[in-house]
Amino acid sequence: MTVCVHGLGYIGLPTAAVLADAGEAVLGYDASQSVRESLIDGTVHVDEPGLTDLVKRQIETGDLTIVPEPAPANVHVVCVPTPFDEDRKEPDLEYVKQCARSIAEILRPGDAVVLESTVPPGTTTNVFRPLLESSGLLAGEDFALAHCPETVLPGNILTELKQNDRVIGGVDAASCDAAIALYETFVAGDLRTTDATTAEFVKLIQNTFRDTNIAFANEVAKIAAEHEIDSRTAIELANEHPRVDILDPGPGVGGHCLPVDPWFLVQQSTRTELIETARQVNDSMVDYVIDELDECLGGLAGRQIAILGVAYKGDVDDARRSPGLDLSRKLQRRTDGRIDVRLHDPHVVDQVLNLQPLDNALDGADVTVLVTDHSDFAELRPVEIAERMDGHVVFDTKAMLNAAEWESAGLEVIKI
Ligand code: SAJ
């Protein structure tokens, strides 16, 4: 079977490579010319363990071909972004629409189209389908159409692509069968079928559940602090109960999924409160961190603060909606710019953020705030850090440091 993957980002590129590795003839298309050119030159722009080697190998063997425009194929897999409009709290579906229009131009009877991009409930049927049908072909009659949301965890994508179960939402039974034929070439997990809108909904409630659970953990952490007890110990003990599974508190929820998918879910609903409130709780964790810093420093203006970690989570290079960057912005705003915030991240590469080497970030700092749980930070040497800093407080928002070791180096460790 030939498969054309549309969108070669952090989902499309691994999917294309894994499909090629499974023996399919894969055509990879990305609207960005520079992405296409760099892939052809052997440069992989997505930092994901094992991905560079796999992509290079598949391109070298010819199983994966980067194409300059969408190409005819038995199956079209759509993995384009659905960016979030922050003001309107809505997704921008323009890439999905554009992709549907371009597929309509090359769609043939008997082909299948699978939408993987995360979209609000009803998008496959009400937005994507009519644009594909502008080809003159009918979904469910002339071509198969399904929504099959991706569920892989950044940092573990290649493993989860093969091992996770998939929900397959076809517009009819034959569409489900066509999508099953695609996924059974590389997925070891279960393939469960439903309709397209339910599949869209399931994806959104999975991420919303996680976001809401983290918001609960964050509230637990605030209450625990009022009782002067360790929230992590309390949560660990609570989780020993077979029906309790509370996630970890932290400086907020970042990335391109958990902070936005709950909005995709509630955008058409007038009946929800909990989900929006959970979002607000998670977004306000950065303000909580700032209040704690303010209190322990006795004022923020004129201070120098080292922020370790601007990636949205550990061991990834992605700084989208990152708590570390939000913290930096809000510290500047709270002090009208009368603060020296120095950002360091060993994974993120960015010319605009003015990221500092670790030593520069720490030299003379009044306080160090550890925001991202990168494995590298577990190796930090407290004695060297104590020597570089002016102050003695380390705010370990992810509770990843061995507090006793750091305290014996003369530092005070506070946690969320
Ligand atoms: N976080 C916490 N506490 C926790 C766990 C995470 O504060 O206990 C924070 C992280 O630090 C990070 C944010 O939440 O800032 C999101 O990280 P994550 O690891 O929970 O999730 P993502 O955004 O990397 O990936 C999620 C996953 N969804 C679920 O686990 C239900 C992934 O499987 C999805 O494929 C992905 O969203 C997506 O693309 O939708």
Short mmCIF file of C-alpha atoms and ligand atoms in Angstrom, two decimals:
data_model
loop_
_atom_site.label_atom_id
_atom_site.label_comp_id
_atom_site.label_asym_id
_atom_site.label_seq_id
_atom_site.Cartn_x
_atom_site.Cartn_y
_atom_site.Cartn_z
CA MET A 1 0.00 0.00 0.00
CA THR A 2 1.20 3.55 -0.62
CA VAL A 3 0.65 6.00 2.21
CA CYS A 4 0.99 9.77 1.98
CA VAL A 5 1.60 11.38 5.38
CA HIS A 6 0.61 15.06 5.43
CA GLY A 7 2.49 17.11 8.05
CA LEU A 8 5.96 15.95 9.14
CA GLY A 9 6.02 17.30 12.68
CA TYR A 10 6.39 15.47 15.97
CA ILE A 11 3.56 13.03 15.10
CA GLY A 12 3.64 12.85 11.29
CA LEU A 13 7.38 12.28 10.95
CA PRO A 14 7.59 9.36 13.41
CA THR A 15 4.40 7.89 11.91
CA ALA A 16 5.83 8.10 8.39
CA ALA A 17 9.09 6.52 9.54
CA VAL A 18 7.40 3.70 11.47
CA LEU A 19 5.09 2.94 8.52
CA ALA A 20 8.08 2.85 6.17
CA ASP A 21 9.90 0.59 8.62
CA ALA A 22 6.86 -1.72 8.54
CA GLY A 23 7.37 -2.12 4.79
CA GLU A 24 4.84 0.36 3.38
CA ALA A 25 5.78 2.76 0.56
CA VAL A 26 5.53 6.11 2.33
CA LEU A 27 5.41 9.57 0.82
CA GLY A 28 6.02 12.34 3.34
CA TYR A 29 4.74 15.85 2.63
CA ASP A 30 5.20 18.96 4.76
CA ALA A 31 3.99 22.41 3.72
CA SER A 32 7.30 23.90 4.91
CA GLN A 33 9.92 23.83 2.20
CA SER A 34 12.73 24.14 4.74
CA VAL A 35 11.45 21.09 6.66
CA ARG A 36 11.32 19.08 3.41
CA GLU A 37 14.79 20.22 2.33
CA SER A 38 16.41 19.54 5.67
CA LEU A 39 14.89 16.05 5.82
CA ILE A 40 16.20 15.30 2.34
CA ASP A 41 19.63 16.52 3.53
CA GLY A 42 19.43 14.16 6.52
CA THR A 43 18.63 16.72 9.24
CA VAL A 44 15.74 15.72 11.49
CA HIS A 45 14.06 18.71 13.13
CA VAL A 46 12.12 16.78 15.82
CA ASP A 47 14.16 15.90 18.93
CA GLU A 48 12.84 12.48 19.85
CA PRO A 49 14.90 9.50 21.02
CA GLY A 50 15.76 7.18 18.11
CA LEU A 51 13.96 9.25 15.49
CA THR A 52 16.93 10.68 13.60
CA ASP A 53 18.43 7.24 12.91
CA LEU A 54 15.09 5.74 11.91
CA VAL A 55 14.17 8.59 9.53
CA LYS A 56 17.60 8.66 7.90
CA ARG A 57 17.51 4.91 7.38
CA GLN A 58 14.05 4.95 5.82
CA ILE A 59 14.99 7.82 3.49
CA GLU A 60 18.21 6.03 2.48
CA THR A 61 16.40 2.77 1.70
CA GLY A 62 13.79 4.69 -0.32
CA ASP A 63 10.89 3.40 1.80
CA LEU A 64 10.22 7.00 2.86
CA THR A 65 10.27 9.63 0.14
CA ILE A 66 9.90 13.33 0.93
CA VAL A 67 7.62 14.77 -1.75
CA PRO A 68 7.29 18.43 -2.87
CA GLU A 69 3.49 18.33 -2.94
CA PRO A 70 0.69 16.07 -1.68
CA ALA A 71 0.82 12.90 -3.75
CA PRO A 72 -1.80 10.30 -4.74
CA ALA A 73 -1.77 7.29 -2.39
CA ASN A 74 -4.01 4.46 -1.20
CA VAL A 75 -4.11 6.04 2.24
CA HIS A 76 -3.70 9.69 3.28
CA VAL A 77 -2.73 10.22 6.93
CA VAL A 78 -3.23 13.80 8.13
CA CYS A 79 -1.01 14.95 11.01
CA VAL A 80 -1.09 18.73 10.59
CA PRO A 81 -1.18 21.11 13.57
CA THR A 82 -4.35 22.64 15.00
CA PRO A 83 -2.91 25.76 16.68
CA PHE A 84 -4.76 27.32 19.57
CA ASP A 85 -6.16 30.85 19.39
CA GLU A 86 -5.44 32.08 22.92
CA ASP A 87 -7.94 34.95 22.88
CA ARG A 88 -10.91 33.04 21.49
CA LYS A 89 -9.95 29.79 23.28
CA GLU A 90 -10.53 27.96 20.02
CA PRO A 91 -8.44 25.87 17.64
CA ASP A 92 -7.46 27.25 14.28
CA LEU A 93 -8.52 24.56 11.79
CA GLU A 94 -6.99 26.24 8.76
CA TYR A 95 -4.21 23.63 8.27
CA VAL A 96 -6.74 20.81 8.49
CA LYS A 97 -8.99 22.53 5.96
CA GLN A 98 -6.13 23.30 3.61
CA CYS A 99 -4.98 19.71 3.79
CA ALA A 100 -8.50 18.41 3.00
CA ARG A 101 -8.66 20.68 -0.04
CA SER A 102 -5.31 19.45 -1.32
CA ILE A 103 -6.27 15.79 -0.80
CA ALA A 104 -9.59 16.39 -2.62
CA GLU A 105 -7.57 17.27 -5.72
CA ILE A 106 -5.80 13.89 -5.82
CA LEU A 107 -8.34 11.60 -4.15
CA ARG A 108 -9.33 8.47 -6.11
CA PRO A 109 -12.16 5.97 -5.62
CA GLY A 110 -11.03 3.27 -3.17
CA ASP A 111 -8.57 5.51 -1.28
CA ALA A 112 -8.76 6.09 2.47
CA VAL A 113 -8.24 9.32 4.44
CA VAL A 114 -7.34 9.24 8.13
CA LEU A 115 -7.33 12.40 10.23
CA GLU A 116 -4.98 12.14 13.24
CA SER A 117 -4.80 15.83 14.23
CA THR A 118 -6.55 16.71 17.49
CA VAL A 119 -9.82 18.49 16.68
CA PRO A 120 -13.05 19.48 18.45
CA PRO A 121 -15.90 16.96 18.38
CA GLY A 122 -17.72 16.97 15.03
CA THR A 123 -14.80 18.31 12.95
CA THR A 124 -14.25 15.15 10.88
CA THR A 125 -17.89 14.95 9.87
CA ASN A 126 -18.82 18.62 9.63
CA VAL A 127 -15.61 20.29 8.43
CA PHE A 128 -13.17 17.73 7.01
CA ARG A 129 -15.66 15.50 5.19
CA PRO A 130 -17.40 18.19 3.06
CA LEU A 131 -14.03 19.55 1.90
CA LEU A 132 -12.91 16.06 0.83
CA GLU A 133 -16.26 15.49 -0.86
CA SER A 134 -15.69 18.62 -2.97
CA SER A 135 -13.71 16.08 -5.07
CA GLY A 136 -17.07 14.69 -6.22
CA LEU A 137 -16.42 11.45 -4.29
CA LEU A 138 -18.52 10.48 -1.26
CA ALA A 139 -17.09 9.41 2.11
CA GLY A 140 -18.21 5.93 3.07
CA GLU A 141 -19.19 5.17 -0.52
CA ASP A 142 -16.29 6.10 -2.79
CA PHE A 143 -13.54 6.57 -0.21
CA ALA A 144 -12.97 5.61 3.42
CA LEU A 145 -12.78 8.29 6.10
CA ALA A 146 -11.79 7.93 9.74
CA HIS A 147 -10.53 9.95 12.68
CA CYS A 148 -7.80 8.10 14.58
CA PRO A 149 -6.33 10.37 17.24
CA GLU A 150 -2.68 10.05 18.16
CA THR A 151 -1.99 9.39 21.83
CA VAL A 152 1.80 9.17 22.02
CA LEU A 153 3.83 10.78 24.79
CA PRO A 154 6.61 13.13 23.60
CA GLY A 155 9.90 11.60 24.73
CA ASN A 156 8.60 8.06 24.16
CA ILE A 157 6.93 8.42 20.75
CA LEU A 158 8.53 5.57 18.81
CA THR A 159 7.66 3.01 21.48
CA GLU A 160 4.14 4.31 22.11
CA LEU A 161 3.30 4.55 18.38
CA LYS A 162 3.66 0.79 18.20
CA GLN A 163 2.44 -0.22 21.63
CA ASN A 164 -0.49 2.08 22.45
CA ASP A 165 -4.05 1.01 21.72
CA ARG A 166 -5.81 3.09 19.06
CA VAL A 167 -9.34 4.37 18.81
CA ILE A 168 -10.55 4.24 15.22
CA GLY A 169 -13.54 6.43 14.41
CA GLY A 170 -14.81 5.60 10.95
CA VAL A 171 -17.71 7.30 9.20
CA ASP A 172 -18.94 3.74 8.44
CA ALA A 173 -17.85 0.15 9.01
CA ALA A 174 -15.85 -0.03 5.77
CA SER A 175 -13.94 3.11 6.78
CA CYS A 176 -13.07 1.47 10.12
CA ASP A 177 -11.81 -1.59 8.23
CA ALA A 178 -9.64 0.56 5.95
CA ALA A 179 -8.09 2.32 8.96
CA ILE A 180 -7.55 -1.00 10.74
CA ALA A 181 -5.67 -2.24 7.67
CA LEU A 182 -3.35 0.75 8.03
CA TYR A 183 -2.71 0.56 11.77
CA GLU A 184 -2.35 -3.19 12.02
CA THR A 185 0.81 -2.89 9.91
CA PHE A 186 2.66 -1.38 12.90
CA VAL A 187 0.46 -1.22 16.05
CA ALA A 188 0.77 -4.04 18.59
CA GLY A 189 -1.92 -2.55 20.88
CA ASP A 190 -5.66 -3.08 20.51
CA LEU A 191 -7.54 -1.29 17.72
CA ARG A 192 -11.01 -0.24 18.94
CA THR A 193 -13.63 1.04 16.53
CA THR A 194 -16.29 3.70 17.00
CA ASP A 195 -17.70 6.67 15.08
CA ALA A 196 -15.60 9.70 14.19
CA THR A 197 -17.11 12.14 16.70
CA THR A 198 -16.74 9.69 19.59
CA ALA A 199 -13.09 9.16 18.62
CA GLU A 200 -12.50 12.95 18.66
CA PHE A 201 -14.24 13.16 22.03
CA VAL A 202 -12.27 10.28 23.57
CA LYS A 203 -8.96 11.89 22.71
CA LEU A 204 -10.02 15.17 24.30
CA ILE A 205 -11.37 13.64 27.49
CA GLN A 206 -8.13 11.68 27.96
CA ASN A 207 -6.03 14.85 28.02
CA THR A 208 -8.69 16.76 29.96
CA PHE A 209 -8.75 14.03 32.60
CA ARG A 210 -4.98 14.38 33.00
CA ASP A 211 -5.16 18.18 33.19
CA THR A 212 -7.96 18.06 35.76
CA ASN A 213 -6.14 15.45 37.82
CA ILE A 214 -2.99 17.63 37.86
CA ALA A 215 -5.12 20.64 38.92
CA PHE A 216 -6.40 18.56 41.82
CA ALA A 217 -2.80 17.66 42.74
CA ASN A 218 -1.87 21.36 42.58
CA GLU A 219 -4.69 22.28 44.97
CA VAL A 220 -3.64 19.43 47.25
CA ALA A 221 -0.11 20.89 47.25
CA LYS A 222 -1.38 24.35 48.25
CA ILE A 223 -3.49 22.95 51.09
CA ALA A 224 -0.64 20.69 52.26
CA ALA A 225 1.65 23.74 52.44
CA GLU A 226 -0.85 25.45 54.74
CA HIS A 227 -0.59 22.44 57.05
CA GLU A 228 3.20 22.45 56.67
CA ILE A 229 3.24 18.91 55.34
CA ASP A 230 4.85 17.43 52.24
CA SER A 231 2.21 17.06 49.49
CA ARG A 232 4.28 14.49 47.61
CA THR A 233 4.49 12.18 50.60
CA ALA A 234 0.76 12.61 51.20
CA ILE A 235 -0.08 11.90 47.52
CA GLU A 236 2.20 8.87 47.47
CA LEU A 237 0.47 7.46 50.54
CA ALA A 238 -2.99 8.29 49.16
CA ASN A 239 -2.12 6.53 45.89
CA GLU A 240 -1.52 3.28 47.77
CA HIS A 241 -5.31 2.99 47.81
CA PRO A 242 -6.32 0.79 44.86
CA ARG A 243 -8.87 3.30 43.54
CA VAL A 244 -6.83 6.51 43.95
CA ASP A 245 -4.31 7.77 41.39
CA ILE A 246 -3.38 11.42 41.91
CA LEU A 247 -0.75 12.91 39.59
CA ASP A 248 2.13 15.19 40.63
CA PRO A 249 1.81 18.88 41.49
CA GLY A 250 4.20 21.28 39.77
CA PRO A 251 4.75 24.77 38.38
CA GLY A 252 1.92 24.43 35.84
CA VAL A 253 0.95 22.38 32.84
CA GLY A 254 2.73 23.08 29.58
CA GLY A 255 3.01 21.69 26.07
CA HIS A 256 0.65 21.83 23.14
CA CYS A 257 -1.85 19.22 24.37
CA LEU A 258 -2.98 19.39 28.00
CA PRO A 259 -3.28 23.20 28.22
CA VAL A 260 -5.39 23.45 25.05
CA ASP A 261 -7.35 20.23 24.55
CA PRO A 262 -9.75 20.97 27.44
CA TRP A 263 -10.74 24.15 25.56
CA PHE A 264 -11.37 22.12 22.38
CA LEU A 265 -13.69 19.98 24.47
CA VAL A 266 -15.74 22.70 26.14
CA GLN A 267 -15.83 25.28 23.36
CA GLN A 268 -19.35 24.41 22.24
CA SER A 269 -20.70 23.63 25.70
CA THR A 270 -22.49 25.99 28.07
CA ARG A 271 -22.74 23.42 30.84
CA THR A 272 -19.20 23.05 32.13
CA GLU A 273 -17.36 24.56 35.11
CA LEU A 274 -14.86 22.04 36.46
CA ILE A 275 -12.79 21.80 33.30
CA GLU A 276 -12.32 25.58 32.92
CA THR A 277 -11.58 25.91 36.63
CA ALA A 278 -8.93 23.19 36.41
CA ARG A 279 -7.31 25.11 33.55
CA GLN A 280 -7.25 28.26 35.67
CA VAL A 281 -5.77 26.39 38.62
CA ASN A 282 -2.95 25.01 36.47
CA ASP A 283 -2.31 28.33 34.74
CA SER A 284 -2.10 30.08 38.12
CA MET A 285 0.61 27.80 39.49
CA VAL A 286 3.24 30.17 38.12
CA ASP A 287 1.68 32.97 40.22
CA TYR A 288 1.86 30.67 43.23
CA VAL A 289 5.59 30.14 42.57
CA ILE A 290 6.08 33.91 42.28
CA ASP A 291 4.25 34.55 45.56
CA GLU A 292 6.47 31.99 47.30
CA LEU A 293 9.60 33.60 45.80
CA ASP A 294 8.41 37.05 46.83
CA GLU A 295 7.88 35.89 50.37
CA CYS A 296 11.16 34.06 50.76
CA LEU A 297 13.23 36.88 49.17
CA GLY A 298 11.34 39.67 50.94
CA GLY A 299 10.54 41.35 47.59
CA LEU A 300 11.36 40.64 43.97
CA ALA A 301 12.52 43.96 42.52
CA GLY A 302 16.26 44.17 42.00
CA ARG A 303 16.73 40.44 42.49
CA GLN A 304 18.57 38.01 40.24
CA ILE A 305 16.77 34.74 39.55
CA ALA A 306 18.07 31.65 37.74
CA ILE A 307 15.38 29.60 36.01
CA LEU A 308 16.51 26.09 35.16
CA GLY A 309 14.30 24.61 32.46
CA VAL A 310 12.24 26.25 29.76
CA ALA A 311 11.16 23.03 28.04
CA TYR A 312 7.56 22.24 28.94
CA LYS A 313 8.61 18.96 30.54
CA GLY A 314 11.67 16.86 31.23
CA ASP A 315 14.01 15.60 28.52
CA VAL A 316 12.24 17.26 25.59
CA ASP A 317 13.36 20.34 23.64
CA ASP A 318 9.87 21.77 23.20
CA ALA A 319 9.23 25.10 24.93
CA ARG A 320 5.62 25.60 23.80
CA ARG A 321 3.42 26.90 26.65
CA SER A 322 6.27 26.30 29.01
CA PRO A 323 5.86 27.07 32.73
CA GLY A 324 9.52 28.26 32.78
CA LEU A 325 8.89 30.91 30.12
CA ASP A 326 5.61 31.92 31.72
CA LEU A 327 7.41 32.33 35.04
CA SER A 328 10.06 34.53 33.43
CA ARG A 329 7.45 36.74 31.70
CA LYS A 330 5.34 37.13 34.82
CA LEU A 331 8.36 37.95 37.00
CA GLN A 332 9.26 40.74 34.56
CA ARG A 333 5.68 42.00 34.57
CA ARG A 334 5.29 41.84 38.35
CA THR A 335 8.46 43.95 38.84
CA ASP A 336 8.07 46.25 35.81
CA GLY A 337 11.26 44.76 34.44
CA ARG A 338 13.30 45.52 37.59
CA ILE A 339 14.57 41.97 37.87
CA ASP A 340 17.39 39.96 36.30
CA VAL A 341 15.95 36.62 35.16
CA ARG A 342 18.45 34.22 33.60
CA LEU A 343 17.15 31.20 31.70
CA HIS A 344 19.03 27.98 31.19
CA ASP A 345 17.93 24.79 29.44
CA PRO A 346 20.23 21.98 28.25
CA HIS A 347 17.73 20.73 25.63
CA VAL A 348 16.11 23.81 24.12
CA VAL A 349 17.82 25.54 21.19
CA ASP A 350 16.45 29.04 20.59
CA GLN A 351 18.03 32.22 19.28
CA VAL A 352 15.37 34.56 20.69
CA LEU A 353 15.13 33.44 24.32
CA ASN A 354 18.67 34.48 25.28
CA LEU A 355 19.32 31.17 26.99
CA GLN A 356 22.42 31.14 29.17
CA PRO A 357 25.02 28.49 29.90
CA LEU A 358 24.40 27.01 33.37
CA ASP A 359 27.27 28.92 35.03
CA ASN A 360 26.09 32.31 33.69
CA ALA A 361 22.56 31.62 34.87
CA LEU A 362 23.72 30.75 38.38
CA ASP A 363 26.50 33.31 38.94
CA GLY A 364 25.27 35.75 41.60
CA ALA A 365 21.68 34.40 41.67
CA ASP A 366 19.59 35.25 44.72
CA VAL A 367 17.49 32.19 44.10
CA THR A 368 17.48 29.25 41.69
CA VAL A 369 14.15 27.91 40.46
CA LEU A 370 14.15 24.43 38.99
CA VAL A 371 11.13 24.33 36.68
CA THR A 372 11.67 21.38 34.32
CA ASP A 373 12.49 17.83 35.43
CA HIS A 374 15.28 17.20 32.90
CA SER A 375 17.37 14.17 33.90
CA ASP A 376 20.48 16.37 33.59
CA PHE A 377 19.32 18.42 36.59
CA ALA A 378 19.42 15.37 38.86
CA GLU A 379 23.20 15.40 38.24
CA LEU A 380 23.69 19.01 39.39
CA ARG A 381 26.34 19.36 42.10
CA PRO A 382 24.97 21.30 45.07
CA VAL A 383 28.39 22.42 46.35
CA GLU A 384 29.29 24.04 43.01
CA ILE A 385 25.90 25.70 42.80
CA ALA A 386 26.13 27.03 46.35
CA GLU A 387 29.51 28.58 45.45
CA ARG A 388 28.11 30.35 42.39
CA MET A 389 24.91 31.69 43.92
CA ASP A 390 24.70 34.77 46.13
CA GLY A 391 21.55 33.53 47.86
CA HIS A 392 20.96 30.14 49.38
CA VAL A 393 17.42 29.19 48.28
CA VAL A 394 16.69 26.60 45.59
CA PHE A 395 13.00 26.29 44.64
CA ASP A 396 12.61 22.72 43.41
CA THR A 397 9.14 22.95 41.82
CA LYS A 398 9.28 19.35 40.55
CA ALA A 399 10.67 17.84 43.77
CA MET A 400 13.45 16.09 41.92
CA LEU A 401 16.46 17.00 44.09
CA ASN A 402 17.77 15.08 47.06
CA ALA A 403 16.97 17.82 49.59
CA ALA A 404 19.23 16.41 52.36
CA GLU A 405 22.27 16.46 50.04
CA TRP A 406 21.54 20.02 48.92
CA GLU A 407 20.93 21.21 52.46
CA SER A 408 24.26 19.78 53.60
CA ALA A 409 25.84 22.03 50.93
CA GLY A 410 24.33 25.01 52.79
CA LEU A 411 21.31 25.51 50.52
CA GLU A 412 17.69 25.73 51.57
CA VAL A 413 15.42 23.65 49.29
CA ILE A 414 11.75 24.56 49.00
CA LYS A 415 9.28 22.53 46.97
CA ILE A 416 5.75 22.65 45.60
N1 SAJ B 1 2.60 17.37 34.48
C1 SAJ B 1 2.39 17.68 35.82
N2 SAJ B 1 2.14 16.65 36.69
C2 SAJ B 1 2.09 15.35 36.28
C3 SAJ B 1 2.29 15.05 34.93
C4 SAJ B 1 2.54 16.09 34.04
O1 SAJ B 1 2.43 18.83 36.23
O2 SAJ B 1 1.88 14.48 37.13
C5 SAJ B 1 2.87 18.45 33.52
C6 SAJ B 1 4.18 18.28 32.75
O3 SAJ B 1 5.26 18.78 33.50
C7 SAJ B 1 3.90 19.07 31.49
C8 SAJ B 1 2.41 18.86 31.26
O4 SAJ B 1 1.89 18.37 32.49
O5 SAJ B 1 4.13 20.46 31.70
C9 SAJ B 1 2.08 17.87 30.14
O6 SAJ B 1 2.94 16.75 30.20
P1 SAJ B 1 2.43 15.24 30.02
O7 SAJ B 1 3.63 14.36 30.08
O8 SAJ B 1 1.35 14.96 30.97
O9 SAJ B 1 1.72 15.20 28.61
P2 SAJ B 1 2.12 15.63 27.10
O10 SAJ B 1 1.46 16.94 26.82
O11 SAJ B 1 3.56 15.51 26.83
O12 SAJ B 1 1.38 14.45 26.30
C10 SAJ B 1 -0.03 14.26 26.48
C11 SAJ B 1 -0.27 12.75 26.72
N3 SAJ B 1 -1.65 12.53 27.12
C12 SAJ B 1 -1.98 11.67 28.13
O13 SAJ B 1 -1.15 11.09 28.79
C13 SAJ B 1 -3.44 11.48 28.39
C14 SAJ B 1 0.06 11.99 25.44
O14 SAJ B 1 -0.26 10.60 25.59
C15 SAJ B 1 -0.75 12.58 24.26
O15 SAJ B 1 -0.49 11.90 23.04
C16 SAJ B 1 -0.32 14.03 24.11
O16 SAJ B 1 -0.69 14.72 25.31
C17 SAJ B 1 -1.03 14.62 22.90
O17 SAJ B 1 -0.43 14.72 21.83
O18 SAJ B 1 -2.23 14.90 23.01
#
